[in-house]
Amino acid sequence: MRVLGIETSCDETGVALCARAADGRVRLLAHQLFSQVDVHAAFGGVVPELASRDHLRRLVPLVRATFAEAGVVEGEVDAVAYTAGPGLVGALMVGAGVASALAYAWGVPALPVHHMEGHLLAPLLEDPAPEMPFLALLVSGGHSMLVRVEGVGRYTTLGDTLDDAAGEAFDKTAKLLDLPYPGGPRLAALAEEGDPARYRLPRPMLDRPGLDFSFSGLKTAVMLAVREAAGDDGVLAPQVRADIAASFQAAVVDTLVARSLKALKATGLERLVVAGGVGANRELRRRLATEVASRGGAVYYPRPAFCTDNGAMIALAGLCRLGDAVAGLPAMQARPRWKLDELAPPREPHVHH
Ligand code: KG4
Ligand code: ZN
């Protein structure tokens, strides 16, 4: 069984081929990524219309390159999976349209995939892969969630973001510090040179019951710290900037770690899966690894390249959902808003004898 995966929900065009071997193991055959960083950098953030146009430009060449890299004849797949949402509607429509057209031309089904399901299944591409059930900490540009995962399509949201997502907080703080887009990774790099104890920033929500997240108060606290630390010319000294970055990162990491430990305890689950762009953060990975291990649990991450948006996670999710494939002309889906809890387990794949 072989599935082509296509990701175009935001500012990365990702394409990959995944296969399931006879023993049930998943294998990644090839993956290609085109990042639109240079397209959006001048605007300080993602420009949706430019994103759509660039996906359209890159997608077919990337599909070709993926088949070539895998040494697979173009079209020799059992399905074409694509991100159907959530995301930018124009960007989603490009992926959905190209995927549906390819699937139709090749006579195979097109499979709409939920972007966050892709993220939370991504650690299954690694060795060792986490066994289900597990707790997933999903931290991306649009989401900060704790999800109980019993199986594919069996998800219960335990905690969600009440305002800004973790990645969004990184991006907005980066802007306050005049870092160019994409802010999150640049802020993390700057934080490595700073003193995380220099500024006492709030650890949002830790005094509150439940497992929800809120980062907008932290954003305000950073804004005040920046205003206070700036000289008369409004400019921050380089070390002050790095110290604010480090102090901010420490506050976010403390919050994510404390919430994850609380959720592990509340559910009795032992395995924690971390996924989504912020999962690439080195400080978060370091802290979770030690704190969860010291409590007898285990943490699983995708490799950093598969934390941020990529085609491999979509190909993998498609492989897990082959049972949902519908024969005939594919109905193209683009769903900018789509809740993870609405998903159901895949149907049993139809076996031909
Ligand atoms: O999963 P992703 O690639 O796209 C979404 O589905 O949103 O996540 C992107 C988010 C951005 O907000 C970005 O700033 C953040 O992940 N991010 C990071 C790091 N790398 C990406 N945040 C903190 N540290 C990083 N190393
Ligand atoms: Zn994502």
GROMACS .gro file of C-alpha atoms and ligand atoms in nm, residues 9 115-116 119 140 276-277 307-309 313, ligand 2:
model
   12
    9SER     CA    1  -0.252   2.461   0.450
  115HIS     CA    2  -0.400   1.888   0.940
  116MET     CA    3  -0.381   1.838   1.318
  119HIS     CA    4   0.064   1.649   1.326
  140SER     CA    5   0.150   2.500   1.641
  276GLY     CA    6   0.337   2.086   1.578
  277GLY     CA    7   0.583   2.363   1.495
  307CYS     CA    8   0.722   1.901   1.370
  308THR     CA    9   0.664   2.192   1.135
  309ASP     CA   10   0.432   2.148   0.837
  313MET     CA   11   0.254   1.348   0.809
  355ZN      ZN   12   0.083   2.272   1.120
   0.00000   0.00000   0.00000
